[in-house]
mmCIF file of C-alpha atoms in Angstrom:
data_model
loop_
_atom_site.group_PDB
_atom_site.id
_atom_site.type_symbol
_atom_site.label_atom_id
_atom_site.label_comp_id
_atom_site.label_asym_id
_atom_site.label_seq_id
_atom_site.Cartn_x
_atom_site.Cartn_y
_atom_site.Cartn_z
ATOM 1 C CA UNK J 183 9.914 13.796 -1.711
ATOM 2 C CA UNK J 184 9.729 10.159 -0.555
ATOM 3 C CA UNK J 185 10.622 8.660 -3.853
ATOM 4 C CA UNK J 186 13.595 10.792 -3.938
ATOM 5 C CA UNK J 187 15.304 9.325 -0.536
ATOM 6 C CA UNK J 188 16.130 5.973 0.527
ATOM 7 C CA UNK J 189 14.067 4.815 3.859
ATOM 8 C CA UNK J 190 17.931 4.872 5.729
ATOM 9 C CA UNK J 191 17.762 8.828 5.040
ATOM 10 C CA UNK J 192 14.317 9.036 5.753
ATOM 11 C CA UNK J 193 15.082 6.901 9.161
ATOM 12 C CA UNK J 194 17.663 9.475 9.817
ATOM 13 C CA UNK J 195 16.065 12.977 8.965
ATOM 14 C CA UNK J 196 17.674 16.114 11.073
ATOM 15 C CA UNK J 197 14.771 17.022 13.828
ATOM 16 C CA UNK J 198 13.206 20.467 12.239
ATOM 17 C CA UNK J 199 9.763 22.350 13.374
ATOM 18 C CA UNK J 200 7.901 20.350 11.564
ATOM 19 C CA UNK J 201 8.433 17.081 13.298
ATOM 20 C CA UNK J 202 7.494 15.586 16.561
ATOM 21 C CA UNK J 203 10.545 13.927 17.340
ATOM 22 C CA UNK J 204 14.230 13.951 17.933
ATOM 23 C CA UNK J 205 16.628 10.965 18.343
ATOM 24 C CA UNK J 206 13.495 9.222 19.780
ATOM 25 C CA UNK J 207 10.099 10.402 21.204
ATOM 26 C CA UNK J 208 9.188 10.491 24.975
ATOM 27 C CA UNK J 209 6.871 8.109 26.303
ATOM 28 C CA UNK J 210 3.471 9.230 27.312
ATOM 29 C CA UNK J 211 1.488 8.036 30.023
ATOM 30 C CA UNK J 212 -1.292 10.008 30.365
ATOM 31 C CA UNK J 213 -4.909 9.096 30.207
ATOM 32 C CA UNK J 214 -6.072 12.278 31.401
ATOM 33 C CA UNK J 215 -5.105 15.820 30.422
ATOM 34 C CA UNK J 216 -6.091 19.102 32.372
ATOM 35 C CA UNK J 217 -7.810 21.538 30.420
ATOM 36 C CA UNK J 218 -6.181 23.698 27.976
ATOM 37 C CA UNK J 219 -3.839 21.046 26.712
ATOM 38 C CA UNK J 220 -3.756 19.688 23.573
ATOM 39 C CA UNK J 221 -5.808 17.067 24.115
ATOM 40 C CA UNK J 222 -9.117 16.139 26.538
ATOM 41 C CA UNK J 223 -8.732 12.784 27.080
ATOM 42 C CA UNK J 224 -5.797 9.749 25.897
ATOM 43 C CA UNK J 225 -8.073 7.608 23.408
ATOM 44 C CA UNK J 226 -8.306 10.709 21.809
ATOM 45 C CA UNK J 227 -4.335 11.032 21.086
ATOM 46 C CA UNK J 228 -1.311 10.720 21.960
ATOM 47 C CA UNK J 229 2.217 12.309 21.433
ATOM 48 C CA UNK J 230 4.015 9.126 21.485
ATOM 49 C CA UNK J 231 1.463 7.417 19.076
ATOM 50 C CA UNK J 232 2.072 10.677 16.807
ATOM 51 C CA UNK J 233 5.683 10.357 16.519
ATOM 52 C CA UNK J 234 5.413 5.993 15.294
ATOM 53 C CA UNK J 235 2.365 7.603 13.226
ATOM 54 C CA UNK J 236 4.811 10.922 11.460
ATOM 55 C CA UNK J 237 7.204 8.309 10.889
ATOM 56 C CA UNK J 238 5.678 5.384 9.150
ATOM 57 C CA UNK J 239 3.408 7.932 7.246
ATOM 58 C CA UNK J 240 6.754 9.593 5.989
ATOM 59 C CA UNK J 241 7.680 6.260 4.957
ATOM 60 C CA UNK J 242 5.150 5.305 3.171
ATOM 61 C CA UNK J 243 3.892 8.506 1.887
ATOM 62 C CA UNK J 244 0.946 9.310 3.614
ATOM 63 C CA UNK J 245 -0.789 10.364 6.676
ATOM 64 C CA UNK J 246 -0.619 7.013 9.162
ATOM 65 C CA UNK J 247 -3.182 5.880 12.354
ATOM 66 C CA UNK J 248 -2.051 4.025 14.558
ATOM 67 C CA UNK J 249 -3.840 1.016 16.148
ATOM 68 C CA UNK J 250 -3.394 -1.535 18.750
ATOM 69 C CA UNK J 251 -3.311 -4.553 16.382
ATOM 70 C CA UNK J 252 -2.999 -5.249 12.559
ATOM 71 C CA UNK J 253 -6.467 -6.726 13.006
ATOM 72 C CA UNK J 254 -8.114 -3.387 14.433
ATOM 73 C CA UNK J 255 -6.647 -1.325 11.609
ATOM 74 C CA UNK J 256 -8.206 -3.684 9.004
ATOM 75 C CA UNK J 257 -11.441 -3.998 11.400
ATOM 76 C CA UNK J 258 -11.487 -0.352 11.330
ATOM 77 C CA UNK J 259 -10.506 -0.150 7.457
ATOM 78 C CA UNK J 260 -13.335 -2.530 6.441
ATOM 79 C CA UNK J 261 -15.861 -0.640 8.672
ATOM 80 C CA UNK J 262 -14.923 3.090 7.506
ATOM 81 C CA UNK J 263 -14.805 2.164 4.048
ATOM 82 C CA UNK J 264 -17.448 -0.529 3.737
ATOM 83 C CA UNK J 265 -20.374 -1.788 3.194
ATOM 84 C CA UNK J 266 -18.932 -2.434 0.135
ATOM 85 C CA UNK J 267 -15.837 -4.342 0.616
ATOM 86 C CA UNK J 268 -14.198 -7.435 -1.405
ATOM 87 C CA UNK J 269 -11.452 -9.266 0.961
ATOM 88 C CA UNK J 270 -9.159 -11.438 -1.840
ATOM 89 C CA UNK J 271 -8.901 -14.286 0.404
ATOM 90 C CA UNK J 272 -5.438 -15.466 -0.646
ATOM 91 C CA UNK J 273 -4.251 -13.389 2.700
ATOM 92 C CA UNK J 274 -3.373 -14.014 6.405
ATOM 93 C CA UNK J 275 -5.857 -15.809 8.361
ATOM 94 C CA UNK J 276 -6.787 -13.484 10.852
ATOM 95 C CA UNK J 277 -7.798 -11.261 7.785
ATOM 96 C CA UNK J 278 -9.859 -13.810 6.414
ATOM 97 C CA UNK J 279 -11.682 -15.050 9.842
ATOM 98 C CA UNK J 280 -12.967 -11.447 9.985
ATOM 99 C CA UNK J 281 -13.800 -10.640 6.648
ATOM 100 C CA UNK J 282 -16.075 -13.915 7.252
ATOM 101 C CA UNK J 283 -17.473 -12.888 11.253
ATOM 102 C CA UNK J 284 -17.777 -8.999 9.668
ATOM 103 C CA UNK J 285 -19.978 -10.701 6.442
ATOM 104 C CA UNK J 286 -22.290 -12.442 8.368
ATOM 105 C CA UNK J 287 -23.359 -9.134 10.123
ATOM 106 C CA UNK J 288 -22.667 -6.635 7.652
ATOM 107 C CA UNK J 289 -24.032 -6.869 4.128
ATOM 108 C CA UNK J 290 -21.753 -6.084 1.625
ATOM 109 C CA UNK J 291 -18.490 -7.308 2.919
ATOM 110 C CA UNK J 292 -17.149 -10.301 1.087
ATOM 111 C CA UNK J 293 -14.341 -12.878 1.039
ATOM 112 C CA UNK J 294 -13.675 -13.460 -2.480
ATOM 113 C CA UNK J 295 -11.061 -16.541 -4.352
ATOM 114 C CA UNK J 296 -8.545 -14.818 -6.447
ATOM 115 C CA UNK J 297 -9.476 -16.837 -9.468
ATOM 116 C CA UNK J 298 -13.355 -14.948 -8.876
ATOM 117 C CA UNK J 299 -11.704 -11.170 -8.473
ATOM 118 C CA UNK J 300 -11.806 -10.528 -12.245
ATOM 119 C CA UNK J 301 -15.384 -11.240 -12.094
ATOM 120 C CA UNK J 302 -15.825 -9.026 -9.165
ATOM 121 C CA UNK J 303 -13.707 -6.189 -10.475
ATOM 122 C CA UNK J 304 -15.875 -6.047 -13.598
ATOM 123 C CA UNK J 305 -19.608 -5.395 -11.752
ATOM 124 C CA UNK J 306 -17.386 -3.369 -8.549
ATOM 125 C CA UNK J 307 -19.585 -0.987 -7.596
ATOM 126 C CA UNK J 308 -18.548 2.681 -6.934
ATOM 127 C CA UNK J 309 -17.517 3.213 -3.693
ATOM 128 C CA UNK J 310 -16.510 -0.465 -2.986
ATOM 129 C CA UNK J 311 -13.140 -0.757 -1.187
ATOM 130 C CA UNK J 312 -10.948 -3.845 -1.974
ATOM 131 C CA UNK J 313 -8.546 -5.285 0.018
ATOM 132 C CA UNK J 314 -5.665 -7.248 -1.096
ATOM 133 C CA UNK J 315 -2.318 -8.572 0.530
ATOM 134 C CA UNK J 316 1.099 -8.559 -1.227
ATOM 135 C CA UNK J 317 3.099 -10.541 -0.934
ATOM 136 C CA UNK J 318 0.139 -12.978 0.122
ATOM 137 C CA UNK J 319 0.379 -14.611 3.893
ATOM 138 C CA UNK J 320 1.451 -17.881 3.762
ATOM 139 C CA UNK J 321 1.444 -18.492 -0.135
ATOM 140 C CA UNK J 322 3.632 -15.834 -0.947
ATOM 141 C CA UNK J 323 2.101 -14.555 -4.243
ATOM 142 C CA UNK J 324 2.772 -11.242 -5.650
ATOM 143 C CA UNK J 325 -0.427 -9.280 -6.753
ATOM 144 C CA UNK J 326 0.179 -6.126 -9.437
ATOM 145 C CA UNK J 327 -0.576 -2.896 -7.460
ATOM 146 C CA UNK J 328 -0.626 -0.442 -10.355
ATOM 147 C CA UNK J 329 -2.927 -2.661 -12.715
ATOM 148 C CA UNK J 330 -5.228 -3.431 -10.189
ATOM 149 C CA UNK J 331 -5.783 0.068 -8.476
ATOM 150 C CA UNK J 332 -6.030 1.325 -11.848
ATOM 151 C CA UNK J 333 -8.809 -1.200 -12.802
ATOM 152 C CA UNK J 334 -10.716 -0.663 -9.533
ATOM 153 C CA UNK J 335 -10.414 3.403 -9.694
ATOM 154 C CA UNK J 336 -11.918 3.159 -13.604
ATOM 155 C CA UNK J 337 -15.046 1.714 -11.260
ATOM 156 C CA UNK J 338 -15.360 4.456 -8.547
ATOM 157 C CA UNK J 339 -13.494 1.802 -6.415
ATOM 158 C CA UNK J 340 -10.556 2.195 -3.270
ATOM 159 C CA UNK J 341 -7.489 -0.411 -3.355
ATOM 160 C CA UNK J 342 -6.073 -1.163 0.166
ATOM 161 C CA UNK J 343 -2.964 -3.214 0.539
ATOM 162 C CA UNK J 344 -1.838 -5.383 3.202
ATOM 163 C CA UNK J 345 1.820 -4.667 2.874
ATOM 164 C CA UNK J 346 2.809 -6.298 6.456
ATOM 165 C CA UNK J 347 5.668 -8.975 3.947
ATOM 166 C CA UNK J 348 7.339 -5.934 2.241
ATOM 167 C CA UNK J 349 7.413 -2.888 4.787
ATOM 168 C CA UNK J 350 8.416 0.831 2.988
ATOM 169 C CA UNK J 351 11.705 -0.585 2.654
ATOM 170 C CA UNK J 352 10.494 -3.360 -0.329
ATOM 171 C CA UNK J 353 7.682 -1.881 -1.571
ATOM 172 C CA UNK J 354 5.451 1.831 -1.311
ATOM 173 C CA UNK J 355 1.495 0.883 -2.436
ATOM 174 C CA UNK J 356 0.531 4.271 -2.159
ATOM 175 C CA UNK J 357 3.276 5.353 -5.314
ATOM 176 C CA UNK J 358 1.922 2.618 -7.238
ATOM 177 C CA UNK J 359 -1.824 3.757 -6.864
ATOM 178 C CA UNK J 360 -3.380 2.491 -4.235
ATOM 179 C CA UNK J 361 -5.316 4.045 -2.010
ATOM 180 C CA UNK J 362 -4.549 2.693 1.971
ATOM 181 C CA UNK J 363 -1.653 0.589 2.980
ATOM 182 C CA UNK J 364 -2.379 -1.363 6.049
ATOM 183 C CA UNK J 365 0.615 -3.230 7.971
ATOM 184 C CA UNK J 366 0.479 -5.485 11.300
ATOM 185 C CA UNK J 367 3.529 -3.580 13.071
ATOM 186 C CA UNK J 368 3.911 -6.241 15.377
ATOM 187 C CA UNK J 369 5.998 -7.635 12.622
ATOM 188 C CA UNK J 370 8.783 -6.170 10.434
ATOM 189 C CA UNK J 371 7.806 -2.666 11.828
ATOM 190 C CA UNK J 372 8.904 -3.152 15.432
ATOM 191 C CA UNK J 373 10.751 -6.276 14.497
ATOM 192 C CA UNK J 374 11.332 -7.949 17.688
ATOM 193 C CA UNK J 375 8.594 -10.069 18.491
ATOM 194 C CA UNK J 376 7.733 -7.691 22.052
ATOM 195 C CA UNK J 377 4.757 -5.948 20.183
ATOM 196 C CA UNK J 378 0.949 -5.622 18.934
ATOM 197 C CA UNK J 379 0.385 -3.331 17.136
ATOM 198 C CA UNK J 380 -0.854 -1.911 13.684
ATOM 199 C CA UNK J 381 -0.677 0.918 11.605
ATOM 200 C CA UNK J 382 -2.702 2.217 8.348
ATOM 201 C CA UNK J 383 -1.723 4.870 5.907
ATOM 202 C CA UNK J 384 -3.568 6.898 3.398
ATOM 203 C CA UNK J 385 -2.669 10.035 1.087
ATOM 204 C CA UNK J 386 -6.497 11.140 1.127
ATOM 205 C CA UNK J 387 -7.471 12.848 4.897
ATOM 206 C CA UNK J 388 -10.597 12.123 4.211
ATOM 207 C CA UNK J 389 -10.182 8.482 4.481
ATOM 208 C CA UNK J 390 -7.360 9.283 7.254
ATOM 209 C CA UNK J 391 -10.142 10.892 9.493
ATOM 210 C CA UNK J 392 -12.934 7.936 8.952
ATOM 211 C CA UNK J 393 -10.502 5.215 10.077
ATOM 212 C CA UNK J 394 -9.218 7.630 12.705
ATOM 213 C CA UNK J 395 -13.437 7.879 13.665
ATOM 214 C CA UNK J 396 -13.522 4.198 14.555
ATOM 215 C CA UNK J 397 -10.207 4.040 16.345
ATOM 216 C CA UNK J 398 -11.823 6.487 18.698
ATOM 217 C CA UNK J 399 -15.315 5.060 18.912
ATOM 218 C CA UNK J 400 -14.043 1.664 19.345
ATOM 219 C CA UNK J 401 -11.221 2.456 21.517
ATOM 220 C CA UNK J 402 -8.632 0.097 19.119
ATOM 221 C CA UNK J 403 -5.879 2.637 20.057
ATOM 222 C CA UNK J 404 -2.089 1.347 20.563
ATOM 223 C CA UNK J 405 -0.411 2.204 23.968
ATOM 224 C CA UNK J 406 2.175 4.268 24.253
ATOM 225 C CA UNK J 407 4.686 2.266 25.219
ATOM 226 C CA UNK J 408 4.024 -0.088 22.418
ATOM 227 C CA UNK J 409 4.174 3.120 20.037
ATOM 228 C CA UNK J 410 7.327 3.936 21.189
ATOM 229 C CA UNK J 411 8.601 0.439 20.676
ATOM 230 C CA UNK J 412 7.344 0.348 17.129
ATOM 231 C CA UNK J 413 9.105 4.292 16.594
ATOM 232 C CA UNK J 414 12.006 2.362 17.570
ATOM 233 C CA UNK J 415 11.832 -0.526 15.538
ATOM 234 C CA UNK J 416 11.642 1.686 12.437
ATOM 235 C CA UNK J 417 15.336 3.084 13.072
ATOM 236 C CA UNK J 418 16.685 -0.485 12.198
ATOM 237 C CA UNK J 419 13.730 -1.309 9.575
ATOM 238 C CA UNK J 420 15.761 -0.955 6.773
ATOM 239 C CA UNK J 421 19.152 -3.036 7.746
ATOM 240 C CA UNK J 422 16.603 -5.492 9.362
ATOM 241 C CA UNK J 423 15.209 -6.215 6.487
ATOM 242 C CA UNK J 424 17.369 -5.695 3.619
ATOM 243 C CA UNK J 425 19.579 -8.430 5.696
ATOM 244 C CA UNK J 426 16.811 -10.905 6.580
ATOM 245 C CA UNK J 427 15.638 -10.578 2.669
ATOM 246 C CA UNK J 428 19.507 -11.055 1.136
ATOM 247 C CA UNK J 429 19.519 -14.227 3.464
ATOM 248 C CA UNK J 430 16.200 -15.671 2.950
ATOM 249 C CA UNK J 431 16.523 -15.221 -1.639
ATOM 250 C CA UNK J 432 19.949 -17.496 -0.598
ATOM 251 C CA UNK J 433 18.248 -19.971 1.299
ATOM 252 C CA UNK J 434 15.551 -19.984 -1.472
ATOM 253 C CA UNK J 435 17.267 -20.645 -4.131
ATOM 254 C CA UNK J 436 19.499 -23.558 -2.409
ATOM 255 C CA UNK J 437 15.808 -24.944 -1.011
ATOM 256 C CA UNK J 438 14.427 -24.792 -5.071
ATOM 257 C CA UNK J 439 18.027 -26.489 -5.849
ATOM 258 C CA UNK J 440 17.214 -29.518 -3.380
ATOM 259 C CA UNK J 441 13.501 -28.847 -3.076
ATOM 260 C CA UNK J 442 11.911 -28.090 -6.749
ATOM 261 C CA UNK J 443 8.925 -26.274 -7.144
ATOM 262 C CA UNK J 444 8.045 -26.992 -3.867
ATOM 263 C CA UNK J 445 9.428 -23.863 -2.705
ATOM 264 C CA UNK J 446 6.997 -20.844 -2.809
ATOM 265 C CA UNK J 447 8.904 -17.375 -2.358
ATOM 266 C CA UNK J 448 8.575 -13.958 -3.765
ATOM 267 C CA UNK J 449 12.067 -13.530 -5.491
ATOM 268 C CA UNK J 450 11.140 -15.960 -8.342
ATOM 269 C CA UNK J 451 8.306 -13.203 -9.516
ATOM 270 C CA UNK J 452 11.038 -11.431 -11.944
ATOM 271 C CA UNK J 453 7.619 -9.500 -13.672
ATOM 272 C CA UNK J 454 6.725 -7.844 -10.168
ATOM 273 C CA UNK J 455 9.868 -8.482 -7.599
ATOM 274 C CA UNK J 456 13.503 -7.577 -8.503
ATOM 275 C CA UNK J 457 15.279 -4.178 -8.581
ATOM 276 C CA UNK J 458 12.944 -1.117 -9.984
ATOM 277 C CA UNK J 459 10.125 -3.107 -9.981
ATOM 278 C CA UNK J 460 7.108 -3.214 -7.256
ATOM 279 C CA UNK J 461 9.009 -4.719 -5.007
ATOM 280 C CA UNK J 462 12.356 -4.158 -4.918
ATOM 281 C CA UNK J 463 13.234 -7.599 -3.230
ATOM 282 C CA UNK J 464 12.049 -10.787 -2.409
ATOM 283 C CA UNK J 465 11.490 -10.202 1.686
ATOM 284 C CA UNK J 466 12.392 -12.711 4.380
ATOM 285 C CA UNK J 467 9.694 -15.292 3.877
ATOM 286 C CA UNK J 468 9.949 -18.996 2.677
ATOM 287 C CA UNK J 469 7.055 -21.261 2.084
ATOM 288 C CA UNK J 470 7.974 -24.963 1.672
ATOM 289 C CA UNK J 471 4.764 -27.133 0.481
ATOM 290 C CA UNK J 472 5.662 -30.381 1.627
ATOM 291 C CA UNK J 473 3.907 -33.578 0.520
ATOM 292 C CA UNK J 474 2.332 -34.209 3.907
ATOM 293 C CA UNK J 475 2.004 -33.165 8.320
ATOM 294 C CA UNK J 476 4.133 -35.921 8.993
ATOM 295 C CA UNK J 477 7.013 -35.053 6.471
ATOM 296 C CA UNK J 478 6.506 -31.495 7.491
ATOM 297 C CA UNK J 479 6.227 -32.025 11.194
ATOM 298 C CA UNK J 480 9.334 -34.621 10.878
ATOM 299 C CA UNK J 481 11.945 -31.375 9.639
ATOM 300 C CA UNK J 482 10.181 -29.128 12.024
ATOM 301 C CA UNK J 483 11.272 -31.716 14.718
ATOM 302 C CA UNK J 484 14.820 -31.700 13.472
ATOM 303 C CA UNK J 485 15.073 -27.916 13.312
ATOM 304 C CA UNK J 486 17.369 -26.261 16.120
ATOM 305 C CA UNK J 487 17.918 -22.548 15.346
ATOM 306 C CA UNK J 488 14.858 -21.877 13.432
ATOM 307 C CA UNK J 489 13.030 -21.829 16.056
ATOM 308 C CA UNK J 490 9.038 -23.564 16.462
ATOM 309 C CA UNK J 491 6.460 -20.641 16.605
ATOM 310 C CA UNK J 492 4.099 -18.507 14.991
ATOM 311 C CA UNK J 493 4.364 -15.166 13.794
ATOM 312 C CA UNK J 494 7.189 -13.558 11.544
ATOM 313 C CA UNK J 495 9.108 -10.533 11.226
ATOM 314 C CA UNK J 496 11.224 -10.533 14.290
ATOM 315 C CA UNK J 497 14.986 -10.879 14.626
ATOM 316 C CA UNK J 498 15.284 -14.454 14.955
ATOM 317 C CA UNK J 499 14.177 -17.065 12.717
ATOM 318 C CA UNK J 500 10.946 -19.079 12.961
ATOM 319 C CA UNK J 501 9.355 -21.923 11.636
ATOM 320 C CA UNK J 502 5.901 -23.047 11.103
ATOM 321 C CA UNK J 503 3.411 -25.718 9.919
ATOM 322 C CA UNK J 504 0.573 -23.652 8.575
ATOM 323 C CA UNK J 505 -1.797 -26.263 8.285
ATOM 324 C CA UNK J 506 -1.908 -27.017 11.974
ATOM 325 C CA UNK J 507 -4.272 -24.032 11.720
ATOM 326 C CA UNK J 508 -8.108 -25.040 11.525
ATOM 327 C CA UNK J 509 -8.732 -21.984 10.072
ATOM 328 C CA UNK J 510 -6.059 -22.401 7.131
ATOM 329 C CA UNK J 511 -8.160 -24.186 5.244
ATOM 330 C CA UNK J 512 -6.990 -22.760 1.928
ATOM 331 C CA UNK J 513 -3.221 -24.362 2.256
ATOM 332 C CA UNK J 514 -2.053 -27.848 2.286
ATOM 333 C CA UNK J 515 -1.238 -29.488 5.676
ATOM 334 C CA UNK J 516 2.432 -29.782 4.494
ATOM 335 C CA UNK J 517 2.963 -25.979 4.120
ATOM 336 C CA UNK J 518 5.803 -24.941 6.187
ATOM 337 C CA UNK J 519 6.395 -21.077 6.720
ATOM 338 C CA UNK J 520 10.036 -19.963 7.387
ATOM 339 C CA UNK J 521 10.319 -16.401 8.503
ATOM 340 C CA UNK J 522 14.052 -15.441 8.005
ATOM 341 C CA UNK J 523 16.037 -13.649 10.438
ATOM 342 C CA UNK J 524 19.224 -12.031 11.506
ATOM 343 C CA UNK J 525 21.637 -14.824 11.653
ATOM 344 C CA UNK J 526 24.298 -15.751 9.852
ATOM 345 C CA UNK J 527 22.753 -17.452 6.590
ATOM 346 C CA UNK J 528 25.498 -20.347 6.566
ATOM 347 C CA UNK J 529 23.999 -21.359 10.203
ATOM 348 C CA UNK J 530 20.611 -21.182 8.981
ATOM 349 C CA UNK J 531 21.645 -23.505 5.806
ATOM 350 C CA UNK J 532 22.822 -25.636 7.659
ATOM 351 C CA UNK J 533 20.445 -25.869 9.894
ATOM 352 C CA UNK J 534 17.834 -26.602 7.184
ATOM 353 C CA UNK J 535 20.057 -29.069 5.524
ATOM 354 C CA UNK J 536 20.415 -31.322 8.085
ATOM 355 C CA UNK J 537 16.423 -31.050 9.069
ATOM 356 C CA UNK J 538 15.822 -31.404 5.302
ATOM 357 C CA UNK J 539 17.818 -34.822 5.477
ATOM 358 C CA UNK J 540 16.275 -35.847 8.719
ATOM 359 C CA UNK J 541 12.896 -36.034 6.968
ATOM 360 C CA UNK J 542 14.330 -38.011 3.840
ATOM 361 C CA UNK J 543 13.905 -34.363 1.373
#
C-alpha cells in the first residue's frame, strides 16, 4: 500500500484502531510499570518510541526499531546479523570507525573499498550481511539497490542500506530489494538539529526481533522525549526535504557552472537519481572538492549564512571541511560538505558566490 501513496498522505493518515497515534503521540516517562501493564520495565518498550517506530516503518515499508543513535542501530545491525558482515567503506565515518573497532574483535566483519566489492560479492558467503550507504557520506555516490540486493540474495546474502541522504521521501530500499534500511534520525528524520537518534527497518520479523534483541541487551534504546521529537519531525519530512533538495540541485548546477567537475552531488546520476528512478531526487547535499585546506578553509571563512558545523539534515544550512577529520582519511583535505537548508536559495547563492570569490574560485 506504500507504493500507492505519497509520504504527505502517509504523514497525514486518519487515526484508525490500528494505529498508536493521533495528531501526535503522548510522551512517556516511565521507567517502571506496575504489574499487569503492558510492559515490565522501560528498556523493554515504550509507547512513545512505538508511535516514531509505526510511523517510519509505514514509511518505509517495514517494521522499524528504534535506537538512541544512528551508530547503535548499525552497532546493533552488524552484531544481529554478523559475523559475516562486509561494510563498503565509501560511507560516513562513524560507520567506518566501527566497522574497523567491531573487526578487530569480531572475526568476520570487514571494511571493504568499493573498487574490491565485486570481488567480495562473488565468494559472499551465505548468510553474510552487507552494508552499503546511498547516497554515500561525504562523496555523494549513488550505489544500485536492485542490482546489488539481487546479486547478494543469488549468494544466501542480506543487503542493508544506509539511507540517512535520501529519507522515504527520495528513496524506499526495502521496494527495491533490500533487506534493512538503517537511517541516523538525528538528521533529515527529526530535522532540526535538537536530536540523537536512529532508527532501522526491516520487512522480515525475524531480523526485526534480532536487532530488537540487542537494543534490549545493550540498553541502545532512544528516550522518549527524543522519540517524540523525531514522530514530530516526520510530519514536515516531506516539505523539508523536497524544499532543501529543489534548492540544493539549483545551487549545484550554478556551483558545476563556476566550479567544474569539482562539484560532487547526486542529481548528476541521471541512470539512478531523477524522477521514477531509485531516487527520485538529488537530496540536499553538496560536496565541493577543492584543490587544497587553505582554499577550502579560505570560503569557509567568508561564509555567513551557511553556517560552520558538522552534521546535516537540519533546517538551516551548514558547511563543512571534511578533511579536518583524522578519521576521513578516504577524502581529500579540500572536500567541503554543504548540507542545504530551508532558506531562500537566492540568499544561499549569494552567499556562496561571494565566499566562492573571496577564495579566488
Amino acid at each position: 500500500m506504500v507504493e500507492r501513496r505519497s509520504i504527505a498522505t502517509l504523514l497525514q493518515l486518519p487515526p484508525s484502531e490500528d494505529r498508536l497515534f493521533g495528531p501526535n503521540p503522548s510522551v512517556s516517562l516511565n521507567a517502571t510499570y506496575y504489574e499487569g501493564q503492558r510492559s515490565a520495565y522501560g528498556r523493554h518498550t515504550n509507547p512513545t518510541w512505538e508511535a516514531f517506530e509505526a510511523l517510519i516503518g509505514e514509511l518505509e515499508g517495514g517494521t522499524a526499531v528504534a535506537f538512541g543513535s544512528g551508530a547503535a542501530a548499525t552497532f546493533a545491525l552488524l552484531l544481529a546479523l554478523g559475523p559475516r558482515a562486509l561494510v563498503v567503506a565509501d560511507s560516513y565515518m562513524g560507520t567506518r570507525q566501527l566497522a574497523r573497532w567491531l573487526g578487530a574483535r569480531i572475526p568476520g566483519i570487514e571494511l571493504v573499498e568499493p573498487s574490491d566489492l565485486d570481488a567480495h560479492l562473488d565468494r559472499l558467503a551465505p548468510g553474510s550481511v552487507v552494508l552499503i550507504e546511498t547516497p554515500s557520506n561525504p562523496l555523494l555516490v549513488t550505489y544500485p539497490i536492485a542490482t546489488l540486493a539481487k546479486r547478494i540474495h543469488e549468494r544466501g546474502g542480506l543487503l542493508a542500506v544506509d539511507s540517512t541522504l535520501a529519507t522515504p521521501v527520495l528513496q524506499r530500499p526495502l521496494t527495491l530489494g533490500a533487506d534493512v534500511v538503517v537511517h541516523s534520525a538525528s538528521k533529515f528524520l527529526s530535522g532540526h538539529s535538537d536530536v540523537l537518534g536512529g532508527v532501522l527497518v526491516a520487512s522480515d520479523e525475524d531480523l526485526v526481533a534480532r536487532v530488537g534483541e540487542v537494543r534490549e541487551l545493550t540498553g541502545a534504546i532512544i528516550g522518549p522525549v527524543e522519540a517524540y521529537l523525531c514522530f514530530r519531525g516526520l510530519r514536515t519530512l516531506a516539505v523539508r526535504v523536497e524544499r532543501a533538495s529543489a534548492t540544493a540541485t539549483t545551487l549545484a548546477m550554478r556551483l558545476r557552472d563556476r566550479l567544474g567537475d569539482t562539484v560532487r552531488y547526486p542529481g548528476f546520476d541521471s541512470e539512478l537519481v531523477g524522477p521514477g528512478r531509485q531516487q527520485s531526487a538529488g537530496g540536499a547535499l553538496v560536496a565541493l572538492e577543492l584543490e587544497s585546506a587553505q582554499q577550502a578553509d579560505a570560503m569557509l571563512d567568508g561564509l555567513s549564512l551557511f553556517h560552520h558545523a558538522t552534521s546535516l539534515g537540519g533546517v538551516e544550512s551548514l558547511a563543512e571541511r571534511r578533511g579536518r577529520y583524522p578519521g576521513e582519511d578516504r577524502i581529500g583535505e579540500g572536500l567541503v560538505r554543504l548540507s542545504v537548508g530551508l532558506e531562500d536559495v537566492e540568499d544561499l547563492w549569494g552567499d556562496l558566490d561571494r565566499a566562492l570569490t573571496r577564495a579566488g574560485l
